[in-house]
Coordinates of C-alpha atoms and ligand atoms in Angstrom, one line a residue:
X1 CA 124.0 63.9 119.9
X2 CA 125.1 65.3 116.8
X3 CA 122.9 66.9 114.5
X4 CA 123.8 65.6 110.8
X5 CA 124.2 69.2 109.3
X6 CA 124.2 67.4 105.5
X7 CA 120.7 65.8 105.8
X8 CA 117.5 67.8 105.5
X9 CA 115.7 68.4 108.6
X10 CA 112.5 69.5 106.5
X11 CA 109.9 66.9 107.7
X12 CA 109.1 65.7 104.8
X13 CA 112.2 63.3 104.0
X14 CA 110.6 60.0 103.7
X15 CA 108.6 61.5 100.6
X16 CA 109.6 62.7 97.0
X17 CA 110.0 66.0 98.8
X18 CA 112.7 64.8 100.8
X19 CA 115.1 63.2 98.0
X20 CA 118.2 65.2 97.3
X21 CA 117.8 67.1 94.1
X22 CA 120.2 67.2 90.8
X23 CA 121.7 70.5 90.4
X24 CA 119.4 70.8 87.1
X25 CA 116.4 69.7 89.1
X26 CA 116.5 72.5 90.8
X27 CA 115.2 75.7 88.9
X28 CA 112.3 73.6 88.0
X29 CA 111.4 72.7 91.4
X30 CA 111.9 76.5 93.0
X31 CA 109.8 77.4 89.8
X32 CA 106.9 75.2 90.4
X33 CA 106.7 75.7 93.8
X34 CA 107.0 79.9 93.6
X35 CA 104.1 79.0 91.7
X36 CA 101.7 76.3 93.7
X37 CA 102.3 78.5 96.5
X38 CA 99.7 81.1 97.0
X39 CA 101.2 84.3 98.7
X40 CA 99.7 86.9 101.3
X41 CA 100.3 90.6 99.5
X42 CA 101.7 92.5 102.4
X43 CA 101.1 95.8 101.2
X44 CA 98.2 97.1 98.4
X45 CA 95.8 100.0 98.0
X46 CA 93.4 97.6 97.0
X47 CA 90.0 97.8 98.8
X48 CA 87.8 94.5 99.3
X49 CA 84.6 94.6 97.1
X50 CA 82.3 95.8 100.0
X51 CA 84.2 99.3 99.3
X52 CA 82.3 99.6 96.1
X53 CA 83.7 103.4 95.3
X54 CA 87.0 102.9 96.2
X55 CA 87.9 99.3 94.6
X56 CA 89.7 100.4 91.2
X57 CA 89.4 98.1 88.4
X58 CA 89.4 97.5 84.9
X59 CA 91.5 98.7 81.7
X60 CA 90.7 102.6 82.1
X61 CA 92.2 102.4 86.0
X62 CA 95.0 100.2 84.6
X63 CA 96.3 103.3 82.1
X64 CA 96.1 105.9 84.1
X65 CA 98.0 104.4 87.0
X66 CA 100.1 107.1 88.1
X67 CA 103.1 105.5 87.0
X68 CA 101.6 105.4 83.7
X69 CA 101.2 109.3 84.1
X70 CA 104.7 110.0 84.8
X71 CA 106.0 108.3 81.6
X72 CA 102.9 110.1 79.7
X73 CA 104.2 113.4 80.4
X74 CA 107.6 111.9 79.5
X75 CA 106.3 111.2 75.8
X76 CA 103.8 113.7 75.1
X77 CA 103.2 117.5 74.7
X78 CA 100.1 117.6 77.2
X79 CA 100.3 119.3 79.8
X80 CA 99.3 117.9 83.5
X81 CA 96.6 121.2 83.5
X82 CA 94.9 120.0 80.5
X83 CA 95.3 116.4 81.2
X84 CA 93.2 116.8 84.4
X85 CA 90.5 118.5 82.4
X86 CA 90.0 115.3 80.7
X87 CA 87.4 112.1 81.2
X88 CA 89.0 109.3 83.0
X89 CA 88.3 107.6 80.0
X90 CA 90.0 110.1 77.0
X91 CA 93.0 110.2 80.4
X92 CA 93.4 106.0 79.1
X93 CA 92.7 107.2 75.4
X94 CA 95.2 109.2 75.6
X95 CA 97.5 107.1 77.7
X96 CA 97.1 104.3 75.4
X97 CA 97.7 105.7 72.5
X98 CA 101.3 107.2 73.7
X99 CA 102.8 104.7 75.1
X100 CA 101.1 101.8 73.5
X101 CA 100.6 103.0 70.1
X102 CA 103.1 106.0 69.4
X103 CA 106.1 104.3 71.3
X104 CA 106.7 100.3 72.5
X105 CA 105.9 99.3 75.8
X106 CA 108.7 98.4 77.1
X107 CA 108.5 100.2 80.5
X108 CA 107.9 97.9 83.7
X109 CA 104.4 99.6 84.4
X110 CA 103.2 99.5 80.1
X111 CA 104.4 96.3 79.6
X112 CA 102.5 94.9 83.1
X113 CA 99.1 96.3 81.4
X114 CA 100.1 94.0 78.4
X115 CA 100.0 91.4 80.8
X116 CA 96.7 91.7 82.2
X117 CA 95.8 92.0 78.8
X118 CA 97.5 88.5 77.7
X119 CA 96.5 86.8 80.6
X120 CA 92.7 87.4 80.2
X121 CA 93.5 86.6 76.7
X122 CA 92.7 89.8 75.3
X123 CA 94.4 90.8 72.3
X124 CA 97.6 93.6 73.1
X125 CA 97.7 95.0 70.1
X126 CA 97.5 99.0 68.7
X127 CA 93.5 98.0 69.0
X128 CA 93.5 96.4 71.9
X129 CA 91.2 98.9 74.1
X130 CA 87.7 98.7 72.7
X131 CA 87.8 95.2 73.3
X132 CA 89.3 95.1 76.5
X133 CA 87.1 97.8 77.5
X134 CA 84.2 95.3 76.6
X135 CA 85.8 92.9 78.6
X136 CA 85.7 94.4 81.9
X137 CA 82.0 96.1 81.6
X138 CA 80.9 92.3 81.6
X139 CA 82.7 91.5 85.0
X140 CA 80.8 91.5 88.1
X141 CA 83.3 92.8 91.2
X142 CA 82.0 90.0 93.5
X143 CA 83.2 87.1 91.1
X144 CA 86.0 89.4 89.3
X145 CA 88.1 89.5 92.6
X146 CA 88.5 85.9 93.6
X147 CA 89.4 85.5 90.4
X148 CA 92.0 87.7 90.1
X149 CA 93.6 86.8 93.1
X150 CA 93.6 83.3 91.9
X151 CA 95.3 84.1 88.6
X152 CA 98.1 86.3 91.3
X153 CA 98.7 83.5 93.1
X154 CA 97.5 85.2 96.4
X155 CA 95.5 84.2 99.0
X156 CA 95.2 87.6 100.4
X157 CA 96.0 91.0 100.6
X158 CA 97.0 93.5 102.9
X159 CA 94.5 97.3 102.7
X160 CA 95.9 100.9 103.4
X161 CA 92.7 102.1 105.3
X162 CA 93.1 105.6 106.6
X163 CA 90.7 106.5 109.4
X164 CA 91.2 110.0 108.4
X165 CA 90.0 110.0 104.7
X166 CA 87.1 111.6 103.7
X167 CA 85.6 109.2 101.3
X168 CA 86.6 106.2 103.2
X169 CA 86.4 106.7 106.9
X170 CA 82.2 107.0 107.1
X171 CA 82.6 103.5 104.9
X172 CA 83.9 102.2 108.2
X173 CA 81.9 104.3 110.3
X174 CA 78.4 102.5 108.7
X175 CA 80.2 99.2 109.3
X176 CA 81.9 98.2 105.7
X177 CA 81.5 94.4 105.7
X178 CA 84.8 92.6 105.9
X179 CA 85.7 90.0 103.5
X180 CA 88.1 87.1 104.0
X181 CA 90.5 87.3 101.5
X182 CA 91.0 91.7 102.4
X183 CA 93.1 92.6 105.8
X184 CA 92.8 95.8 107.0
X185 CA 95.7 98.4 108.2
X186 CA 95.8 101.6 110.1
X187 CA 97.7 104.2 108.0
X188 CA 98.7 106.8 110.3
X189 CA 100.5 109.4 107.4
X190 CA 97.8 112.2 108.4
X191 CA 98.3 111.6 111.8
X192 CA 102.3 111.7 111.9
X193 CA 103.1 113.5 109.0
X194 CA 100.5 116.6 108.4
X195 CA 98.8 116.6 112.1
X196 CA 98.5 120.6 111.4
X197 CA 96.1 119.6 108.3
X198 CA 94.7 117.1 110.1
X199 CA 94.1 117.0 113.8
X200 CA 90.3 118.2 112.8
X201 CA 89.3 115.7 112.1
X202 CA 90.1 113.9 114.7
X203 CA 88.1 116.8 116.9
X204 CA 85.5 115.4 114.3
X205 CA 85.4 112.5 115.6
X206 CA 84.9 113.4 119.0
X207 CA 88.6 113.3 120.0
X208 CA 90.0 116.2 122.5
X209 CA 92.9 117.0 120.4
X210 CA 94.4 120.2 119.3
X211 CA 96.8 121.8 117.1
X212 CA 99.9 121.3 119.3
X213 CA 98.8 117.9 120.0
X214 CA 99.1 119.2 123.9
X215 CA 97.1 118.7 127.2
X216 CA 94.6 115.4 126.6
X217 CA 95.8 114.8 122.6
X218 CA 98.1 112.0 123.2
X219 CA 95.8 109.7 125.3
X220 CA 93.1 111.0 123.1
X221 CA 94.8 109.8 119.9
X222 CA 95.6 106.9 121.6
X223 CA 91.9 106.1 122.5
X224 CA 91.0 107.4 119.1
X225 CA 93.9 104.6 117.8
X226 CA 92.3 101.5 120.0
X227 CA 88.6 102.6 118.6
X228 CA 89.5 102.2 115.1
X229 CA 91.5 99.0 116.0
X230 CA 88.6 97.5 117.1
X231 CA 86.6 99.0 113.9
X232 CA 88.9 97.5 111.5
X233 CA 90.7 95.0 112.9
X234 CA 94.0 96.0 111.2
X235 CA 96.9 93.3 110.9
X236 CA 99.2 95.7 111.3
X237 CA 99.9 100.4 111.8
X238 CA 101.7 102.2 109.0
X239 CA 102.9 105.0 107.9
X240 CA 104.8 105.9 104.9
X241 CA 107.9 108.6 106.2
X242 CA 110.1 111.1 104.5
X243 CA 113.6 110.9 103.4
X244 CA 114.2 114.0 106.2
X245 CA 112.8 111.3 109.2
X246 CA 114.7 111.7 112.4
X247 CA 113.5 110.0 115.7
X248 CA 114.0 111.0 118.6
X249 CA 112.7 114.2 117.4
X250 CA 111.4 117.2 119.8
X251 CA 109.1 117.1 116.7
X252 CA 104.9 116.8 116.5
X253 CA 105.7 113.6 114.4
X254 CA 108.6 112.3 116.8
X255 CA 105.6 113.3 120.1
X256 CA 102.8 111.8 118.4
X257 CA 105.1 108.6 117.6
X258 CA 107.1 108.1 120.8
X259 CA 103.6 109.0 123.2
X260 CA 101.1 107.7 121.3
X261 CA 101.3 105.1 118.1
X262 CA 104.3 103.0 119.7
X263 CA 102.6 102.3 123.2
X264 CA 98.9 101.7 121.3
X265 CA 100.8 98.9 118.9
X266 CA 102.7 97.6 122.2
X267 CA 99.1 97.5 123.9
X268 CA 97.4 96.4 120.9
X269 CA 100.1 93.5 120.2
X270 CA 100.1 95.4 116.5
X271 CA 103.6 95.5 114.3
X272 CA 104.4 99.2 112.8
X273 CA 105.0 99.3 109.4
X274 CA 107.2 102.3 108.4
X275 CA 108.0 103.1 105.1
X276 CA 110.7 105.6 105.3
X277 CA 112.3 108.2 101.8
X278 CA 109.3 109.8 100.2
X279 CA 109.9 113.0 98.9
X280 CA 106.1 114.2 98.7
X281 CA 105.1 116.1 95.7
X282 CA 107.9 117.9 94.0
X283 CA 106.1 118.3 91.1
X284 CA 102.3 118.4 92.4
X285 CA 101.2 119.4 89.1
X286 CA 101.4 115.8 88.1
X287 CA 99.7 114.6 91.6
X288 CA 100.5 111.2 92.7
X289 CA 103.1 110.9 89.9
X290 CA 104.7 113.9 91.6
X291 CA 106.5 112.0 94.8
X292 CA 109.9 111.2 94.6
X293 CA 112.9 109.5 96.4
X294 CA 115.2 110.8 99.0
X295 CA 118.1 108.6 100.7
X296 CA 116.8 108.3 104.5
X297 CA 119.3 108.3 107.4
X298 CA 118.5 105.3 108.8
X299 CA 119.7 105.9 112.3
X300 CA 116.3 107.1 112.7
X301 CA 115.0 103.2 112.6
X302 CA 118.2 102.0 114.0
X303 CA 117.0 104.1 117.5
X304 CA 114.0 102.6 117.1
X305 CA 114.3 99.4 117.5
X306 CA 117.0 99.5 120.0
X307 CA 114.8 102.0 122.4
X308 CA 111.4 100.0 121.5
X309 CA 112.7 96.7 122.3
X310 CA 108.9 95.3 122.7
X311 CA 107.6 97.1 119.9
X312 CA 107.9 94.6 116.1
X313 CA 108.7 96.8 113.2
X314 CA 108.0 97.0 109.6
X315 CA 110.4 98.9 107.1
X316 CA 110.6 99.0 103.7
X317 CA 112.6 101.9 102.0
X318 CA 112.5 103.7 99.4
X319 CA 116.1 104.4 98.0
X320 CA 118.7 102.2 96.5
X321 CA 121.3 103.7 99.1
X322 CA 119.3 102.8 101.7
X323 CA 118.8 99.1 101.0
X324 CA 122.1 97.3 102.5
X325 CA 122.0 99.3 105.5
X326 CA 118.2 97.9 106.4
X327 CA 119.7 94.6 105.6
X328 CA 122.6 95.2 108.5
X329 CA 119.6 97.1 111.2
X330 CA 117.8 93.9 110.5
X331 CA 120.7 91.8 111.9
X332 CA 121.3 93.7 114.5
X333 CA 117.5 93.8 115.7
X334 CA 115.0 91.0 115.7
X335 CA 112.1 93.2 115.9
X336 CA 112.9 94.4 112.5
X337 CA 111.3 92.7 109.3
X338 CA 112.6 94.0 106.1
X339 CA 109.6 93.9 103.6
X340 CA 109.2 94.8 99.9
X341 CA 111.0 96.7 96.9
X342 CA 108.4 99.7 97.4
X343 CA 107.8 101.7 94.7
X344 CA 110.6 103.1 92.6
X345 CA 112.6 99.8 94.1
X346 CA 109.8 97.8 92.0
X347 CA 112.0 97.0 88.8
X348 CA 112.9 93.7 88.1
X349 CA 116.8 94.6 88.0
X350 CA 116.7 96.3 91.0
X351 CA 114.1 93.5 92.8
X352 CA 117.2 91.2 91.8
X353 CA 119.9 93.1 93.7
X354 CA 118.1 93.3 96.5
X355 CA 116.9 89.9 96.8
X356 CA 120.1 88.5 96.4
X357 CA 122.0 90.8 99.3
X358 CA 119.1 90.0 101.8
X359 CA 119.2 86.2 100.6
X360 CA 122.9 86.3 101.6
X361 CA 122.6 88.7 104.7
X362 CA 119.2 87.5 106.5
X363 CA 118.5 83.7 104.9
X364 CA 114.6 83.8 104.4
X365 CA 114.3 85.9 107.3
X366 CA 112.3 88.4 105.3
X367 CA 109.4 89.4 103.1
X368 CA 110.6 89.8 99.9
X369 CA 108.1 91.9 97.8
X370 CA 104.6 93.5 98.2
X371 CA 102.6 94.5 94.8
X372 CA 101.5 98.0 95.8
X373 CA 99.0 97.5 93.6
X374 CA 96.5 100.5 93.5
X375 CA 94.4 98.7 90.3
X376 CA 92.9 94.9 91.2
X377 CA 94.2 93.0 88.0
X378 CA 98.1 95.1 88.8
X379 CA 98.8 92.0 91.6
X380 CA 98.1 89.8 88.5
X381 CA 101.4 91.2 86.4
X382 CA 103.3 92.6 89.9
X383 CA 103.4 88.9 91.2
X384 CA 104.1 87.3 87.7
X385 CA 107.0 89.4 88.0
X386 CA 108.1 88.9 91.3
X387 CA 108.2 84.8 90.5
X388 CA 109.6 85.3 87.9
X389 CA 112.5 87.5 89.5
X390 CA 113.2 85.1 92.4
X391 CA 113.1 82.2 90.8
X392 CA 116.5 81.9 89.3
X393 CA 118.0 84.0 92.2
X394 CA 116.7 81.0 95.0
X395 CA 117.7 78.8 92.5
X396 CA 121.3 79.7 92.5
X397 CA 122.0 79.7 96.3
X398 CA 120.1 76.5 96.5
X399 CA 122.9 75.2 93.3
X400 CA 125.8 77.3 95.8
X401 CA 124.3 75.4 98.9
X402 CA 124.2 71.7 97.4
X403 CA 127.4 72.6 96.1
X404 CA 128.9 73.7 99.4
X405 CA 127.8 69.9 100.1
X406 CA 124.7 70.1 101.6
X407 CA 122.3 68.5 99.0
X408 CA 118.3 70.2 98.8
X409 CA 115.1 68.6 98.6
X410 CA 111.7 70.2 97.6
X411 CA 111.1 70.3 101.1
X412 CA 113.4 72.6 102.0
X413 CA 112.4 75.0 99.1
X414 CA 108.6 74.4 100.2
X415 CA 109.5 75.2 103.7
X416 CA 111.8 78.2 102.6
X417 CA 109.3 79.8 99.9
X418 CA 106.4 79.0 102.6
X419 CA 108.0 81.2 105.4
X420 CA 109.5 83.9 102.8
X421 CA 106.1 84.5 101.4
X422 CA 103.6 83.2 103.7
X423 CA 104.6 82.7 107.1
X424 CA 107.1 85.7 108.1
X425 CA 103.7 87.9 107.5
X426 CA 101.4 85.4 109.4
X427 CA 103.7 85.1 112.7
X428 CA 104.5 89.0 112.0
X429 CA 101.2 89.8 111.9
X430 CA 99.0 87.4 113.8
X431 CA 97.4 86.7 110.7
X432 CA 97.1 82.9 111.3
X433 CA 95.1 80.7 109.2
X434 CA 92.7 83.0 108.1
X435 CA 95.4 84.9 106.2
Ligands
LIG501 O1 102.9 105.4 100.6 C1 102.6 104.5 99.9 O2 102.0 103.5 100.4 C2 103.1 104.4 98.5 O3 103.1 103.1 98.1 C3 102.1 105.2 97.7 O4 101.8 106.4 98.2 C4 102.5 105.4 96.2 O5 101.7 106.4 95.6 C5 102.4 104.1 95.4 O6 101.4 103.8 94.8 C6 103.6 103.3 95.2 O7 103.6 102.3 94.5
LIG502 ZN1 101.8 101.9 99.0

């Protein structure tokens, strides 16, 4: 039996969605269906609206985004001392005003507040803050949320939720209610990266553990690890990783990693998301802002996967250099999904390059892009973006492919934008319908 490699095997052939489309047909179709399609946001600091305290919202969050506050103290004379003396709200005033006012913006981050801005249909203008401040003291979080992710195009997001954190770990403790449209993750940075700072509070907790992570500390982090999986009910472990990673390591990190997080996600049936070439804080005066990029030697993950054959991993990384190798591990090993352009990779001509190498190295074999997004109304502009990024890139190698002779239907672009941005996550992460 021969399978007839020119006809679409999407099921869908008998209907509209089956006919072969005209070369110009096809940047319409891949652009109406990136955008009938609603997408699961892999990876956010967004909190669901039953974490009241922690859920950042509104114009005055959206300015002083920390990548706002790295192109602040690009274009001004304050200094980051005096600028952490201020209100949150003379932070924006001043925020806005720079890089708003005094200069154009052009930046990816300024011009994605303009967005929000346009598309509640607030004006963007050099007076655009009272008003939009007005705006958001009118919204109420409950009905502000499903909104938002409406106007993203997302049916749900992905949490960081770190067991560890002061502020948000007795949230969880008192039983935060879930919410359907918020997915929970273990972040594991204090455990892995700073156990010295941080082992505690895990002691805190009620967790035999000690400095040197010897004696009963691995099968007490592991208990402590299958506690809060049951608590939260994470989708998936994490752990963002520095540029200097190395596994195996004789390290407290390489231990704690090889003994106890990689059996508990085995045991737990949970993926581990690593996100490896932060360079923490070289300039902590400007806080957050102050993180930067290292290139990552990658045989690290490539160890990884090979020696944890059971174990499904998560990597996104965080330098350019980095990218086409992660494309080749991921060929090489099937319990590797690629995900995102973390971070500094976020920029649409970057987002580009990297599409298109992963496009032609792994097919849709991968989760293209995560927002990040550490404001509510960011996904709204990060995922504008991100459509309108991909859009002419699966265009072309759809144009390439019905070129090559094998013509494309909507089906197939349904089915590919489907699995790229809906259904690698779900079978990664046993999200399942609920996602
Ligand atoms: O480690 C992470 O999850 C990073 O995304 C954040 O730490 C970072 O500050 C960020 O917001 C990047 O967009
Ligand atoms: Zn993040």
């Amino acid at each position: 039996m021969t399978t007839d490699l020119l006809k679409s095997s999407s099921p869908s052939s008998i209907s509209a969605d089956g006919v072969p489309l005209a070369a110009p047909q096809i940047f319409s179709a891949v652009r109406e269906i990136l955008s009938s399609t609603p997408f699961i946001d892999i990876h956010t600091h967004l909190f669901a609206p039953s974490f009241a305290d922690l859920s950042l919202w509104g114009i005055d969050e959206l300015l002083t985004y920390h990548y706002l506050e790295a192109e602040l103290f690009r274009s001004s004379d304050v200094t980051p001392e005096h600028y952490w003396t201020l209100s949150k709200s003379q932070q924006a005033d001043l925020i806005c005003r720079t890089l708003f006012v005094e200069n154009s913006p052009i930046s990816e981050a300024t011009r994605g507040v303009i967005a929000v801005l346009h598309a509640f249909q607030l004006p963007t203008g050099d007076s655009a803050l009272a008003e939009a401040r007005t705006f958001f003291k009118q919204q109420n979080l409950e009905s502000h949320v499903p909104r938002v992710l409406q106007m993203a195009g997302l049916s749900s997001v992905i949490m960081t939720n770190d067991p560890l954190d002061p502020a948000e770990a007795p949230l969880w403790l008192n039983g935060a209610a879930s919410h359907h449209q918020f997915h929970a993750v273990l972040r594991l940075d204090r455990i892995l990266n700073t156990w010295q700072q941080h082992w505690q509070a895990l002691a805190t907790q009620g967790y035999a553990v000690d400095a040197h992570a010897s004696g009963k500390s691995i099968s007490e982090v592991r208990r402590f690890l299958a506690d809060w999986a049951k608590r939260m009910r994470p989708v998936y472990m994490a752990c963002s990783l520095p540029d200097t990673f190395e596994f195996p390591s004789d390290s407290l990190n390489g231990l704690l990693l090889r003994d106890a997080v990689l059996p508990s996600c085995h045991e737990l049936k949970l993926p581990l998301s690593l996100m490896i070439g932060v360079r923490k804080q070289v300039n902590p005066r400007i806080r957050l802002a102050g993180d930067a990029v290292g290139r990552a030697n990658l045989i690290a993950l490539e160890n990884l996967c090979r020696d944890f054959p059971s174990n499904r991993f998560l990597a996104s990384v965080l330098s350019r250099e980095n990218q086409h190798e992660l494309c080749v591990l991921a060929r090489k090993f099937n319990n590797l999904m690629p995900f995102g352009c973390w971070w500094f990779m976020n920029n649409p001509s970057i987002v580009e390059e990297i599409t298109r190498e992963r496009i032609e190295m792994l097919g849709a074999s991968f989760i293209p892009q995560h927002s990040d997004a550490r404001v509510l109304e960011q996904v709204i502009y990060k995922w504008a973006n991100t459509r309108r990024t991909l859009a002419p890139i699966l265009a072309e190698n759809y144009r390439l492919l019905s070129e090559d002779g094998r013509p494309v239907t909507r089906g197939d672009i349904q089915r590919d934008i489907t699995r790229l941005f809906r259904s690698n996550a779900e079978s990664w992460m046993n999200l399942g319908p609920r996602a």
